[in-house]
Coordinates of C-alpha atoms in Angstrom, one line a residue:
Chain A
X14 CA 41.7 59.1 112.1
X15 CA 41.3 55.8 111.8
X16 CA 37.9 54.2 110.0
X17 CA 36.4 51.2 109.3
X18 CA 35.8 51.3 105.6
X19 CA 39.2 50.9 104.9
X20 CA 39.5 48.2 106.9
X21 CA 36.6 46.4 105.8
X22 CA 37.8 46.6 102.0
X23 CA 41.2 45.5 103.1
X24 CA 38.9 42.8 104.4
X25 CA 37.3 41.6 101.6
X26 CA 40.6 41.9 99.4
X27 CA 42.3 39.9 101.5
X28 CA 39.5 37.4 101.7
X29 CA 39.3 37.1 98.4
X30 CA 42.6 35.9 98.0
X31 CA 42.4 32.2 99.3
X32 CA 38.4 31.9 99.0
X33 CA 39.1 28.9 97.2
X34 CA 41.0 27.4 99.6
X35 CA 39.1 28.7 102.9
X36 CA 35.5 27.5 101.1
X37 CA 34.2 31.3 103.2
X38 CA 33.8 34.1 100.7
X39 CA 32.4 37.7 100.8
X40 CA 30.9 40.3 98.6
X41 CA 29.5 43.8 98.8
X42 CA 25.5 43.6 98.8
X43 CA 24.9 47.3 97.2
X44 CA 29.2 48.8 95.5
X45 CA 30.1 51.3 97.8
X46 CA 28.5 50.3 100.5
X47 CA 30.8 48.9 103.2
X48 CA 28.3 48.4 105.9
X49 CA 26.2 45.3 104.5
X50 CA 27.7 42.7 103.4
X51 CA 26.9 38.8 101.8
X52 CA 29.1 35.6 103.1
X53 CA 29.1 32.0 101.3
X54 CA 30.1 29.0 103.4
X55 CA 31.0 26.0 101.7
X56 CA 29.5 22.9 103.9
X57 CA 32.3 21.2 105.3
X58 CA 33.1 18.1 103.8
X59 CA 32.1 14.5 105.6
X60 CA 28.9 16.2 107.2
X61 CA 25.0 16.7 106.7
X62 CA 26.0 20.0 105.3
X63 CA 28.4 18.8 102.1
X64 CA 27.7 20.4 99.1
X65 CA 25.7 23.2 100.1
X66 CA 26.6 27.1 100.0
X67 CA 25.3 29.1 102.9
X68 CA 24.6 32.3 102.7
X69 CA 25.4 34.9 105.6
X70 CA 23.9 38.2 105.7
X71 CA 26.6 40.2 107.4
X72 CA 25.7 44.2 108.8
X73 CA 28.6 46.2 109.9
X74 CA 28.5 48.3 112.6
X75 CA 29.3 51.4 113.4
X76 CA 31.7 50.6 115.7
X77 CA 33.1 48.0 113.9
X78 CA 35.8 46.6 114.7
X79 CA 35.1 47.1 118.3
X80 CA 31.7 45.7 118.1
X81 CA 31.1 41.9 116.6
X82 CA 29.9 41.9 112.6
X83 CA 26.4 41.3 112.9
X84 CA 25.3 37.8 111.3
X85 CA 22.3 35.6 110.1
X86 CA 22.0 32.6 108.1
X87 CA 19.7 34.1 105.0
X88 CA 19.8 30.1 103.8
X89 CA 17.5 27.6 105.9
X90 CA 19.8 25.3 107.6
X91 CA 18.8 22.8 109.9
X92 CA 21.8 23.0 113.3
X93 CA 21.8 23.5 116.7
X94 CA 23.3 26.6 116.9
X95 CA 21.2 28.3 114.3
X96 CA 17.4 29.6 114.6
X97 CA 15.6 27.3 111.5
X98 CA 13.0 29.7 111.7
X99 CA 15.2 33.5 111.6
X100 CA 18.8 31.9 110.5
X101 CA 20.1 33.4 114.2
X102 CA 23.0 32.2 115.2
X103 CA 24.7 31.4 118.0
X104 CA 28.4 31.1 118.7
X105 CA 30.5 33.2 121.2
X106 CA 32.9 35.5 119.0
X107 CA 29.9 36.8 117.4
X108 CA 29.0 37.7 121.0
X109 CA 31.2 38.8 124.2
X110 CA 34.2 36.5 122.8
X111 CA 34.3 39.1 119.6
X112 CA 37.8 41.0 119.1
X113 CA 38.9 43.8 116.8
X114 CA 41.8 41.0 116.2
X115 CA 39.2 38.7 114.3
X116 CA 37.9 39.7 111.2
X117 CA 34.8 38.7 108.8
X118 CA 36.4 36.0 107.0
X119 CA 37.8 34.4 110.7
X120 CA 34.0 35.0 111.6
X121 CA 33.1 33.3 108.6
X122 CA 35.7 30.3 108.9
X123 CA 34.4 29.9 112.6
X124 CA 30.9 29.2 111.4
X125 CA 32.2 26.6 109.1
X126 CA 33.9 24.9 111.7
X127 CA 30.5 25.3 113.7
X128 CA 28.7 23.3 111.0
X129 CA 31.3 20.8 111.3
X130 CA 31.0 20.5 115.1
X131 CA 27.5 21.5 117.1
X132 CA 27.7 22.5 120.2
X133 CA 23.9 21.2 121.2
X134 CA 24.5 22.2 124.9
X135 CA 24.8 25.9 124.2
X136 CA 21.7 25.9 121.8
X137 CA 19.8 28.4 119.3
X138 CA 17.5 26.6 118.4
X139 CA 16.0 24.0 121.4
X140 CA 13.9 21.7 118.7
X141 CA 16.9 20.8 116.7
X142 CA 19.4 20.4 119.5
X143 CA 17.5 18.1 121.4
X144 CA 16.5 16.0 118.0
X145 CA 20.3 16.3 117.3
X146 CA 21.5 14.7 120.9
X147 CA 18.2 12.2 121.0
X148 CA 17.5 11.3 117.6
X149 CA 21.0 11.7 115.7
X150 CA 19.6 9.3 113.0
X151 CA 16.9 11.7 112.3
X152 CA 18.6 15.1 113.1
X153 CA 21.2 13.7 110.3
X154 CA 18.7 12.9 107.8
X155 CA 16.8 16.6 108.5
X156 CA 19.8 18.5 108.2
X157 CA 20.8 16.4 104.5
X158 CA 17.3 17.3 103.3
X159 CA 17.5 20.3 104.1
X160 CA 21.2 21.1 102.5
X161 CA 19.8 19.5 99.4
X162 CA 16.5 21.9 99.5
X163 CA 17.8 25.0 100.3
X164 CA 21.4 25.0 100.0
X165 CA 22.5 23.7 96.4
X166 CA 23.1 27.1 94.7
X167 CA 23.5 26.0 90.3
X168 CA 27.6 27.2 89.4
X169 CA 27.9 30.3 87.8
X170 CA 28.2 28.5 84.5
X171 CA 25.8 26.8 85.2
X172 CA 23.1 29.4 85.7
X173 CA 24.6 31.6 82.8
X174 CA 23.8 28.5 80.8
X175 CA 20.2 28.0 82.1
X176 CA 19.5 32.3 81.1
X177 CA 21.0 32.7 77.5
X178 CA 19.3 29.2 76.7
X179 CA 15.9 30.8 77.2
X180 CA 17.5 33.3 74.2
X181 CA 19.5 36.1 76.0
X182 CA 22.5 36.9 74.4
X183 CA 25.7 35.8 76.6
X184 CA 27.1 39.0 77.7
X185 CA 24.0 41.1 78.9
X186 CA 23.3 37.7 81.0
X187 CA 27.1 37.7 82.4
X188 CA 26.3 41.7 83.2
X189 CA 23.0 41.1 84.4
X190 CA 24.2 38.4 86.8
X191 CA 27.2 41.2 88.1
X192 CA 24.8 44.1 88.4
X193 CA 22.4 41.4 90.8
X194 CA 25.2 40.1 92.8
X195 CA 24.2 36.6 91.0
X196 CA 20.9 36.3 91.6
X197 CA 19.3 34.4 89.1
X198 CA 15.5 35.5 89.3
X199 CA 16.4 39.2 89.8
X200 CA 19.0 38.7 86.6
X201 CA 16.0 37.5 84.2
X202 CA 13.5 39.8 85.6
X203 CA 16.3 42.7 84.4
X204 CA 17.0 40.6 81.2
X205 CA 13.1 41.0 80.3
X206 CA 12.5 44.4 81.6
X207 CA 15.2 45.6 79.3
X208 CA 13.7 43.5 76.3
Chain B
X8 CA 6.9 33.7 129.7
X9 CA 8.0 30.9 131.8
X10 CA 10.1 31.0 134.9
X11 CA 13.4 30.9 132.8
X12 CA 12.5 33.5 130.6
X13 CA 11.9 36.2 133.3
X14 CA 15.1 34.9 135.0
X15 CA 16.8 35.9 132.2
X16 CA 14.8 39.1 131.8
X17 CA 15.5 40.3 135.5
X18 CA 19.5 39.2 134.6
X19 CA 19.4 41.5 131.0
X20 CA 17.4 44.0 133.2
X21 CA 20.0 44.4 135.8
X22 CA 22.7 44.1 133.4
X23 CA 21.5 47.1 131.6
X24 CA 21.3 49.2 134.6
X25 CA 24.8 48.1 135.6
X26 CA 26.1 48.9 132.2
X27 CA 23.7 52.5 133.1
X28 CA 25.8 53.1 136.0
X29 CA 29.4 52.2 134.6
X30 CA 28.8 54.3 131.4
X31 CA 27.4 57.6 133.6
X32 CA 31.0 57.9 134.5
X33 CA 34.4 59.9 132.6
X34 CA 36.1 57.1 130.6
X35 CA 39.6 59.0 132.0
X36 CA 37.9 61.6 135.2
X37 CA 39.8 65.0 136.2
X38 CA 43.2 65.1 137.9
X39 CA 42.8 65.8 141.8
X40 CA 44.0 68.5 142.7
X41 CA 47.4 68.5 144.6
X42 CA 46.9 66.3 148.2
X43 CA 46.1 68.8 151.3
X44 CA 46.9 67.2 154.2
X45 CA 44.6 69.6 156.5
X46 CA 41.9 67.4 156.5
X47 CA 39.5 70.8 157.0
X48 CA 41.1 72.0 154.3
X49 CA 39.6 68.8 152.3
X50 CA 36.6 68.6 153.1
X51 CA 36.0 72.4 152.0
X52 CA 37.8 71.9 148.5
X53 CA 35.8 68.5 148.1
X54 CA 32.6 70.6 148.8
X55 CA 33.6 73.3 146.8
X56 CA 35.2 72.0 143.8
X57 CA 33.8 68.4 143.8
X58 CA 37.2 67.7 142.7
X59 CA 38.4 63.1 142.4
X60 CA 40.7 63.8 145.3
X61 CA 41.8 60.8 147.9
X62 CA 38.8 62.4 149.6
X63 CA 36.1 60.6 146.5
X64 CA 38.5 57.7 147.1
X65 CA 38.0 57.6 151.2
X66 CA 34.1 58.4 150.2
X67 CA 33.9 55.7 147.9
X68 CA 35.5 53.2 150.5
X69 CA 33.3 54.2 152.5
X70 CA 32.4 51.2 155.7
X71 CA 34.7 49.2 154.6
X72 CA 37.4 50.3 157.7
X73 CA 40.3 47.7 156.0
X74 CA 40.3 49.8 153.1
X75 CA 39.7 53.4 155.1
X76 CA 42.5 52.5 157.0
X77 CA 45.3 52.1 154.2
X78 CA 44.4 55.4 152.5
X79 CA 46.7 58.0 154.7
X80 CA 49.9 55.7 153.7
X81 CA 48.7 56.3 150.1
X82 CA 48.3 60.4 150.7
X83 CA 51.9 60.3 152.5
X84 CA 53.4 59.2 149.1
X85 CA 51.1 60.2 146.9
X86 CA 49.7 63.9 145.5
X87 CA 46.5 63.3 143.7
X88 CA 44.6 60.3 142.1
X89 CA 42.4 60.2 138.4
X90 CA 39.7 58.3 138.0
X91 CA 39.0 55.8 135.7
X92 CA 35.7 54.1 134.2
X93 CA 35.7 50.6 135.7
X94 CA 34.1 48.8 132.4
X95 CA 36.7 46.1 132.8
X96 CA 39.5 48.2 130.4
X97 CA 40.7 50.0 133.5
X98 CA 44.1 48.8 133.7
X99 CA 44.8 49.6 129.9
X100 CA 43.3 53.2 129.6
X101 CA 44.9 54.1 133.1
X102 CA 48.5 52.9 131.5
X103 CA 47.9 54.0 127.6
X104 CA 46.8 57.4 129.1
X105 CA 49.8 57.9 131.4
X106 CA 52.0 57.1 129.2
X107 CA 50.8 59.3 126.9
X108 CA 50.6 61.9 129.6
X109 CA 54.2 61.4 130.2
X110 CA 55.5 61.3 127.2
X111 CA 54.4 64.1 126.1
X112 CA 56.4 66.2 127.6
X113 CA 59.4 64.1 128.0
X114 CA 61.0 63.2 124.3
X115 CA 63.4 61.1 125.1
X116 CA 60.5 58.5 126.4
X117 CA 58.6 60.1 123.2
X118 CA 61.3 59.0 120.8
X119 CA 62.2 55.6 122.7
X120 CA 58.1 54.9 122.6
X121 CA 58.2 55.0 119.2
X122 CA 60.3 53.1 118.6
X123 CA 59.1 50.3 120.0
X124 CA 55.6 51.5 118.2
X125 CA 57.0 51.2 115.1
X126 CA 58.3 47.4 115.3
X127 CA 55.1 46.8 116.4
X128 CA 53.7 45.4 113.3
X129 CA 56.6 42.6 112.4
X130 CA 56.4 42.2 116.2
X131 CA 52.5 41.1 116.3
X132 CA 53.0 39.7 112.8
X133 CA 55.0 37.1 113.8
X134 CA 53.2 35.5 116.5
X135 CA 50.4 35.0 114.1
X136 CA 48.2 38.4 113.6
X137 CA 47.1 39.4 110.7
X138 CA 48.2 42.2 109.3
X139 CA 44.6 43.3 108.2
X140 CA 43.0 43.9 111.4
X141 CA 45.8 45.2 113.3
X142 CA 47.1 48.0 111.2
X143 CA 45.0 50.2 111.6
X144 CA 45.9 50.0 115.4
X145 CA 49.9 50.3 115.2
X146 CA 49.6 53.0 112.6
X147 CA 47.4 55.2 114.6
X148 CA 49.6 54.3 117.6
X149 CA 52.7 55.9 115.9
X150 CA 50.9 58.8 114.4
X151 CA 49.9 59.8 118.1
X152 CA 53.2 59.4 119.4
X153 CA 54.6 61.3 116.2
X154 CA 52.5 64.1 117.3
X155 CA 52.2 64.3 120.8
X156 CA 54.7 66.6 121.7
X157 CA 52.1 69.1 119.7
X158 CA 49.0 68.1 121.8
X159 CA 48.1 70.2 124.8
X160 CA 47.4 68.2 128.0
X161 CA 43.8 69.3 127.6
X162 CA 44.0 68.0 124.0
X163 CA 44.9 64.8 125.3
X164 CA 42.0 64.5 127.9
X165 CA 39.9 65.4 125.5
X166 CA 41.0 62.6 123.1
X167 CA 40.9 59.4 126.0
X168 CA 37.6 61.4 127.4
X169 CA 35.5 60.0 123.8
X170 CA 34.9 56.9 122.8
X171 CA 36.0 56.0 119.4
X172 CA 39.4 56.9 118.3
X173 CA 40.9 56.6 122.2
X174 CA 39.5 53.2 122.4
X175 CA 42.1 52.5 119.3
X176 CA 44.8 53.3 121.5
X177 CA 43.6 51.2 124.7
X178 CA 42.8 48.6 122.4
X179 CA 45.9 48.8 121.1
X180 CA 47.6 48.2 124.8
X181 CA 45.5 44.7 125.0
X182 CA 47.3 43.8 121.6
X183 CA 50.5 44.7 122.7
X184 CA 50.2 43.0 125.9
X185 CA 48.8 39.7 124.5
X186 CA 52.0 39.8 121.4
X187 CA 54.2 39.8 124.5
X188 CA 52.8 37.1 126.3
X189 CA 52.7 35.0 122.6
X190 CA 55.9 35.9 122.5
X191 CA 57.4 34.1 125.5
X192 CA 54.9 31.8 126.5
X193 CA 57.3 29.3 128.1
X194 CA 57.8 32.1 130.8
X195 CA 53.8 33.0 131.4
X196 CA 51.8 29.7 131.0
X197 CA 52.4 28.4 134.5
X198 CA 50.9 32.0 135.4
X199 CA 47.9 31.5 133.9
X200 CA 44.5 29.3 134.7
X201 CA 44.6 26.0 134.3
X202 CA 41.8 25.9 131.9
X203 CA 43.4 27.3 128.9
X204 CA 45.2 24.8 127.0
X205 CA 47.7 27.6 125.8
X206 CA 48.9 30.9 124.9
X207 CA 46.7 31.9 122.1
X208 CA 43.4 30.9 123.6
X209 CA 44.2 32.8 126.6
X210 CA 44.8 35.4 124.5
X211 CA 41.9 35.5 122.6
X212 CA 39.6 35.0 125.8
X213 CA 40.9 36.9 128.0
X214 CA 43.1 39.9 126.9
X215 CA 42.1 40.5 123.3
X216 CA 38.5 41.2 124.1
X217 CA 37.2 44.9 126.0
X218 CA 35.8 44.5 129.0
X219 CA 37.8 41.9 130.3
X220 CA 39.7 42.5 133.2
X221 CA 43.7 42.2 133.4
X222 CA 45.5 40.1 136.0
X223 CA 49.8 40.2 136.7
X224 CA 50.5 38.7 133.7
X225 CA 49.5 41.6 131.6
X226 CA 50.6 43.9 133.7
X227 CA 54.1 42.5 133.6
X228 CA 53.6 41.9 129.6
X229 CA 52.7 45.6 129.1
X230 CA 54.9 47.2 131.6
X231 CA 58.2 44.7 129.8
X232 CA 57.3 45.5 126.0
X233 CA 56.8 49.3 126.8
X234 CA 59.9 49.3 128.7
X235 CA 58.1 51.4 131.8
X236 CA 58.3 50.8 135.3
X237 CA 55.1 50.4 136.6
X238 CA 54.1 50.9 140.2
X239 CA 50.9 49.4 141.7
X240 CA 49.6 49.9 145.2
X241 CA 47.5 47.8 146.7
X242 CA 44.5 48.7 148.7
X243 CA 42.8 46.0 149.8
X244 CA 41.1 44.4 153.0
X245 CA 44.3 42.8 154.6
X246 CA 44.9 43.9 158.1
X247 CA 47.8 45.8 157.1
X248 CA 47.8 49.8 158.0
X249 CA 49.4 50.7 154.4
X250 CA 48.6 49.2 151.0
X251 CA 51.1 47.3 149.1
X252 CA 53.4 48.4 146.6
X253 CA 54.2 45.7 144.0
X254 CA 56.8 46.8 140.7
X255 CA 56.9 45.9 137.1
X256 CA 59.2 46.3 134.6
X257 CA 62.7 47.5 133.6
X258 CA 64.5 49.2 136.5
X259 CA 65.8 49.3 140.2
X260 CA 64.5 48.2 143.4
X261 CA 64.1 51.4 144.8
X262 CA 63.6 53.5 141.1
X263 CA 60.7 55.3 141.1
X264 CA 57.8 54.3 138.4
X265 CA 57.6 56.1 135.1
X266 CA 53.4 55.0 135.7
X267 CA 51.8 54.9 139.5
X268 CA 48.6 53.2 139.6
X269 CA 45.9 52.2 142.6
X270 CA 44.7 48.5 142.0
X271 CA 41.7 47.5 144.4
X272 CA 40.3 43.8 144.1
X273 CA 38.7 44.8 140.5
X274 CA 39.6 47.6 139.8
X275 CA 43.0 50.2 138.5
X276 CA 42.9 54.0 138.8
X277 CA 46.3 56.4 138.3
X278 CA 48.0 58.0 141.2
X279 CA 50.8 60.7 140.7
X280 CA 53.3 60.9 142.4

């Protein structure tokens, strides 16, 4: 009997191999659990979105892979195709276009490629697309503001850096990091409960 | 609500009941029984029995007289029909299940099915999918065919009556068919519309999907990388008295298919022979 927990680790090894070069990776929200699932796009390169990370929150179905992952932007971006209010998104092979021959990280690469090129006539969100077809002056300036807001996640160093400076010693701020999937404020809030 | 917004309300409304309707029938329905020509005779076992003879076929042709018309040429070669849900995967479950229906109890096919099962991976490998998301197709693919000559044929109903692992296997027939048509795509693109710039889109928007319907090309790609003949009828509203039989596959003119199925505009269902 086939099931789609194996396939979804096979997944997320596989992704994991060339996250460097894709700029699309994937992690595990809660270990074990192979239903819910955290994506990081890189913003392509050469548009409003350089130098932000994105991140996707991903639900597997239960009928995965015949049903589509399911997807939202948790990050506030500022796009046509995305809700700037919920983070919906929309783009066909998340919808009726979806096939068990794609797979999370092709879901993910597809977004980046979204980010790199609107589509403003099949819209998500109405405001931005007509500001983004109308105003492209303004719609480019939005969306930059709003990479540099809400999208510029500090490296892993870096952040490690920020915590043991404040007088944590190195590796229960490394472990704290894992055990939080990186995130910093729930990381220090561990650091001083266990102080 | 403006007027768009209950547009598309009434559309997702009706939508829903349409998907209601398709889903209230068998994913793979009973085999008729055995054709009666006494048209009495019919009509009793079709009260009786409620059985998916040529008789729920004539009912659900119903008015249309072009259609009517064309159904005693089907019953004069033809013994029984089985219905199958029209959700757009019609053509694929009606040929995955036959052929697993006939292969069950004929090894040779077995053991030359597997075969070709068993490259599959390498085959669909090549022509650019990934091993990740399709293994889990071939391999169950090959384990059914390993142990197929152990199923019952209620076993096998059963298993293409349920979602969920059956849809593996019909899924399964849509990857097949679109490897094949990656394959050779020199032979198929002048089949296909215009609007897809080649082989992998159409692919991906048209046969990888479920739901979407197949046209000749995938039948010919599926019938070709099975190796089965495949016989269609055609019942349709031309003015001809008998529908029309088109073949695909490996095999002589007047060989007789190793699958029969009924094709009308939309729609495939399997006939026995």
């Amino acid at each position: 009997m086939p099931t789609d927990r194996r396939r979804v680790k096979r997944e997320l090894e596989e992704c994991a191999k060339d996250e460097e070069l894709t700029g699309v990776s994937v992690r595990l929200v809660n270990d074990g659990d192979y239903t819910h699932l955290t994506g990081k796009i890189k913003g392509p390169s050469g548009t409003c979105y350089e130098g932000g990370i994105f991140s996707v929150d991903i639900e597997i179905p239960e009928s995965y892979p015949f049903e589509p992952p399911k997807m939202r932007f948790i990050t506030k971006i500022w796009h046509p195709n995305v809700s700037s209010q919920t983070g919906a998104i929309c783009l066909d092979i998340l919808k009726d276009q979806w096939s068990p021959a794609l797979t999370i990280k092709t879901a993910l690469v597809s977004l980046q490629a979204l980010l790199s090129a609107p589509e403003p006539t099949d819209p998500q969100d109405a405001q931005v697309a007509r500001q983004y077809l109308d105003e492209p002056e303004t719609f480019q300036r939005t969306a930059e503001f709003w990479t540099n807001t809400y999208a510029t996640e500090a490296t892993e160093d870096e952040v490690v850096k920020r915590i043991c400076d404040m007088g944590f010693p190195e590796d229960r701020v490394v472990a704290a990091l894992r055990e939080t999937n990186g995130d910093e404020e729930a990381a220090l809030e561990k650091l001083l409960s266990e102080a | 609500m403006d007027a768009d917004d209950e547009l598309r309300a009434q559309a997702a409304a009706q939508e829903a009941e349409i998907e209601g309707i398709v889903k209230s029938r068998p994913l793979i329905g009973p085999k008729a029984r055995d054709f009666v020509s006494d048209s009495e005779m019919r009509q009793i076992l079709h009260r009786k029995t409620q059985e998916s003879g040529f008789e729920s076929l004539r009912e659900e042709l119903e008015g249309t007289e072009a259609f009517v018309r064309k159904i005693p040429s089907l019953e004069s070669k033809y013994t029984g029909i089985r219905h199958v849900r029209g959700d757009g995967n019609c053509f694929y479950r009606s040929f995955v299940f036959r052929m697993f229906e006939v292969a069950r109890t004929d090894n040779a096919l077995r053991t030359r099915l597997l075969d070709v099962a068993r490259e599959a991976l390498p085959y669909l490998t090549d022509v650019g999918y990934e091993e990740v998301s399709i293994e889990t197709f071939t391999d169950f693919c090959v384990e059914t065919l390993e142990s197929l000559d152990k199923l019952s044929q209620e076993d096998l109903e059963v298993l293409f009556g349920e979602d969920g692992e059956s849809d593996y296997l019909v899924w399964f027939g849509r990857l097949a068919c679109a490897g094949f048509l990656k394959h050779q795509p020199d032979r198929f693109l002048p089949f296909i519309p215009e609007s897809f710039c080649d082989m992998n889109s159409f692919c991906s928007r048209e046969v990888e999907p479920m739901g979407k319907e197949a046209d000749q090309p995938q039948v010919i790609a599926l019938a070709e990388y099975w190796q089965l003949r495949v016989c269609v009828e055609y019942i349709d509203s031309s003015d001809e008295s008998t529908t029309s039989t088109h073949v695909f596959g490996p095999g002589d003119d007047d060989a007789p298919g190793d699958i029969c199925l009924l094709y009308r505009p939309g729609h495939y269902e399997i006939i026995y022979a």
